[in-house]
mmCIF file of C-alpha atoms in Angstrom:
data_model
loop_
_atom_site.group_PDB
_atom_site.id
_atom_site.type_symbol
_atom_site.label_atom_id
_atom_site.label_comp_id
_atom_site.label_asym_id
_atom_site.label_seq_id
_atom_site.Cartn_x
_atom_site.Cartn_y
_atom_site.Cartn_z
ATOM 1 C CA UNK A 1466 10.205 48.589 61.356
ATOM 2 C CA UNK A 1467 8.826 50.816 59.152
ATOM 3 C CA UNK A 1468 9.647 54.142 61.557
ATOM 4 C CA UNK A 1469 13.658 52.415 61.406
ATOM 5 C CA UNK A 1470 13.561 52.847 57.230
ATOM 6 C CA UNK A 1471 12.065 56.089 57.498
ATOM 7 C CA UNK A 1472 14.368 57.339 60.216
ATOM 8 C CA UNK A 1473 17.192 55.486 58.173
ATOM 9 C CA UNK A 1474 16.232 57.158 55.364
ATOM 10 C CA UNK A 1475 17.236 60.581 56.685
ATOM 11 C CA UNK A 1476 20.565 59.410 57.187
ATOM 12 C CA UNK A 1477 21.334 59.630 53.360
ATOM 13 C CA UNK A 1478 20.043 63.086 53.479
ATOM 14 C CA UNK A 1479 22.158 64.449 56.298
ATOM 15 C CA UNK A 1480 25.227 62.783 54.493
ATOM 16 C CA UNK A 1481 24.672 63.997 51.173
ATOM 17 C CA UNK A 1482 24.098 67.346 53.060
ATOM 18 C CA UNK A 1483 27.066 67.020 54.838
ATOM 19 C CA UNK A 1484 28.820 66.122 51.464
ATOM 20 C CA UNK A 1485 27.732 69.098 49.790
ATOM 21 C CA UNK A 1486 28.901 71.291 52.946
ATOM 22 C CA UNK A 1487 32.132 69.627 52.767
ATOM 23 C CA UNK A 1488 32.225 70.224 49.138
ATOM 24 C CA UNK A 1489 31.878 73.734 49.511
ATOM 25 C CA UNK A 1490 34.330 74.457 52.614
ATOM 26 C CA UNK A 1491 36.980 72.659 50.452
ATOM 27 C CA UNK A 1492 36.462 75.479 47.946
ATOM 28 C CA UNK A 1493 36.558 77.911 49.789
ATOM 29 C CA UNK A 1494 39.627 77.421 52.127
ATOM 30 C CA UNK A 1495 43.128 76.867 51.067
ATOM 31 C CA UNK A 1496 43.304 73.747 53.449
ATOM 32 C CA UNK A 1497 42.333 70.176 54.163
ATOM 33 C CA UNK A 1498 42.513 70.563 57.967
ATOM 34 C CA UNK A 1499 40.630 73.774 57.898
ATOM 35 C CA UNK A 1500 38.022 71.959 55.522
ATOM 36 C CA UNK A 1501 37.865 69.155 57.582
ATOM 37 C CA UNK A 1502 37.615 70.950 61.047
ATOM 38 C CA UNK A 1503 34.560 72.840 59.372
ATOM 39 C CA UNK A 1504 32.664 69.849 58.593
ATOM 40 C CA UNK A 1505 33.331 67.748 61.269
ATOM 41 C CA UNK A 1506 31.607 71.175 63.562
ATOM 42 C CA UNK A 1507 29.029 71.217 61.647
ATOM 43 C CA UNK A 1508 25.069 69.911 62.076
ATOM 44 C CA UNK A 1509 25.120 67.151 59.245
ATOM 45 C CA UNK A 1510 27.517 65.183 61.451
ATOM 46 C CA UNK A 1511 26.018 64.978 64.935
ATOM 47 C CA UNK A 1512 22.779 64.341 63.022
ATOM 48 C CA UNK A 1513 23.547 61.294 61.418
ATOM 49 C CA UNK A 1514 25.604 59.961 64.808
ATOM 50 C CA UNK A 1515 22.507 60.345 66.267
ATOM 51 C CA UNK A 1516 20.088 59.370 63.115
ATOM 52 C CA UNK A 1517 21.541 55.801 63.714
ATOM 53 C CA UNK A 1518 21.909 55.511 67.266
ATOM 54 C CA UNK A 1519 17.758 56.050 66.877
ATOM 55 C CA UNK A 1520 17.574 53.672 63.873
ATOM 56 C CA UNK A 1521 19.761 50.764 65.820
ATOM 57 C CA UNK A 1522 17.227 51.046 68.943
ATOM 58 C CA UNK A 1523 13.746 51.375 66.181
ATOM 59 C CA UNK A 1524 15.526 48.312 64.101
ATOM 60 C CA UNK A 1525 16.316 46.213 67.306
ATOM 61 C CA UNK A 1526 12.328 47.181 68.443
ATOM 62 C CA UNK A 1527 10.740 45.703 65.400
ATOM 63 C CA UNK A 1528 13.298 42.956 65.126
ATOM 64 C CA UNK A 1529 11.715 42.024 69.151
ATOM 65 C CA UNK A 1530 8.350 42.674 68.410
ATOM 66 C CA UNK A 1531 7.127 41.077 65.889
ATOM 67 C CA UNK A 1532 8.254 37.883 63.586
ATOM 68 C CA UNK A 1533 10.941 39.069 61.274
ATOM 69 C CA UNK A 1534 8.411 37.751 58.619
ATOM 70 C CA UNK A 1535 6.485 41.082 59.193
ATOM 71 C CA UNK A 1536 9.191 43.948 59.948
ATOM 72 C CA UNK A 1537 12.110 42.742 57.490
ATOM 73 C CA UNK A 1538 9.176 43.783 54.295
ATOM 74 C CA UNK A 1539 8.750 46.967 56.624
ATOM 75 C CA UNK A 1540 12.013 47.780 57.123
ATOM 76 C CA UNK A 1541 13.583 47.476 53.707
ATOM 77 C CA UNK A 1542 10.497 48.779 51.685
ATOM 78 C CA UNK A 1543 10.244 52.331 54.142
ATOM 79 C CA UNK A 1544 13.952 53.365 53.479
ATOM 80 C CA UNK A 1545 14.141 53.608 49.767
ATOM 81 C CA UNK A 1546 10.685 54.781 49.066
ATOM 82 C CA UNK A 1547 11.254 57.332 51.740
ATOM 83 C CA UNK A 1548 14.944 57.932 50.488
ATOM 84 C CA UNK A 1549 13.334 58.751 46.590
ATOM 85 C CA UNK A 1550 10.936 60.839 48.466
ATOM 86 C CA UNK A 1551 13.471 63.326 50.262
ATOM 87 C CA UNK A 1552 15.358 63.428 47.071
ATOM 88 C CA UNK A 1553 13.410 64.411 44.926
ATOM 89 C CA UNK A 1554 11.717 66.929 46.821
ATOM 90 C CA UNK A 1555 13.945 68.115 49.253
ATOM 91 C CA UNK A 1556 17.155 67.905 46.929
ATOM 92 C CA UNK A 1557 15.597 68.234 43.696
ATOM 93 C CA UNK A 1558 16.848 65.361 41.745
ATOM 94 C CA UNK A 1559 15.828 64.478 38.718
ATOM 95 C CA UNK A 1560 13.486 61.439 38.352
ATOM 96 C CA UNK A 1561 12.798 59.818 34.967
ATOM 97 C CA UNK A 1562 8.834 60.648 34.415
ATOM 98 C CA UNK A 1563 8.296 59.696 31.349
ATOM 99 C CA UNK A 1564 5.633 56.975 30.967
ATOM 100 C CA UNK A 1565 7.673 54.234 30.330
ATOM 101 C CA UNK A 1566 10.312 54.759 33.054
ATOM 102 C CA UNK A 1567 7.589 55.567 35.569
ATOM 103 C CA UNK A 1568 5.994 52.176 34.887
ATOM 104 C CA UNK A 1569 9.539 50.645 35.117
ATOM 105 C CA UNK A 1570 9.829 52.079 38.451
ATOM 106 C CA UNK A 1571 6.486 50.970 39.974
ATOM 107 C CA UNK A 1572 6.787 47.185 38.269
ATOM 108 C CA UNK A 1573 10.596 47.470 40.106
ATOM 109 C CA UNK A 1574 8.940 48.596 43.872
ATOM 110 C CA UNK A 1575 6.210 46.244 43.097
ATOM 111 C CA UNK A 1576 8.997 42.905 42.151
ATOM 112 C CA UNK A 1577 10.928 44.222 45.887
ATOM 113 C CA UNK A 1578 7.800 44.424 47.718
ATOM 114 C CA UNK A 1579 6.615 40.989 47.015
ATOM 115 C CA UNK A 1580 10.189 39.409 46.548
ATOM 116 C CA UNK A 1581 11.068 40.623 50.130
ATOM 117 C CA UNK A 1582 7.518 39.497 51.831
ATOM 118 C CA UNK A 1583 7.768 35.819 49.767
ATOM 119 C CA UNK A 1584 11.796 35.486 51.603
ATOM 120 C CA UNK A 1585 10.208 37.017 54.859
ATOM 121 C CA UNK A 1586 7.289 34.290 54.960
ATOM 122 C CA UNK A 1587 9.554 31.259 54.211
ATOM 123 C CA UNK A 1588 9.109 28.548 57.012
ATOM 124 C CA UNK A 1589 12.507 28.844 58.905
ATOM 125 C CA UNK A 1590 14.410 30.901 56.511
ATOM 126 C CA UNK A 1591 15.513 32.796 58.916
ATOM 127 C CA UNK A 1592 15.636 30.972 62.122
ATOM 128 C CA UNK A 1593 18.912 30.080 63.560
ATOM 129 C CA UNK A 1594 20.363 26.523 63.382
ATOM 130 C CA UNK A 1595 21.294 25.212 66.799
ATOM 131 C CA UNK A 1596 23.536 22.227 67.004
#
């Protein structure tokens, strides 16, 4: 579960990269299909095709594996923690460090961590009603 957030996580980086290529092709040619036929032959796009066809068989893995109690917390904790990783050092966005928003963000990651394990560990929560 937590290899499917990380590996999910790279997804948003090969889109915004792809963005960002598409972005610049549509400046520099006069038009939309030219643009267009750029991106689509470009890497960003068969990465993320095959980014999720990896995630869907990691996510269907942990979802077998284990108790969902277990890989949901794994799952949905990896991508965004990895996601603020790769942009912020790979892409260079800008975090808020002060100490205040710092603190904000670890009380926030701390409130989804144990939100996410309490729903997880619920007797039956997510077990599904046969009739």
């Amino acid at each position: 579960a937590t290899a499917a957030g990380l590996v999910n996580s790279l997804a948003a980086a090969f889109t915004k990269s792809a963005a960002h290529h598409f972005s610049q092709l549509n400046a520099l040619h006069s038009g939309i299909f030219s643009s267009l036929s750029h991106a689509v032959w470009s890497w960003q796009i068969p990465a993320v095709v095959v980014d999720y066809c990896i995630v869907l068989l990691l996510v269907q893995s942990a979802f077998q594996g284990e108790q969902i109690g277990w890989s949901l917390p794994a799952l949905t904790v990896a991508n965004p923690a990895a996601s603020l990783f790769i942009g912020a050092y790979l892409f260079h966005e800008n975090l808020n460090t002060s100490p205040i928003g710092l603190a904000i963000q670890a009380i926030s990651i701390g409130v989804i961590v144990i939100g996410i394990t309490i729903l997880a560990k619920i007797p039956g929560h997510f077990e599904s009603k046969s009739t």
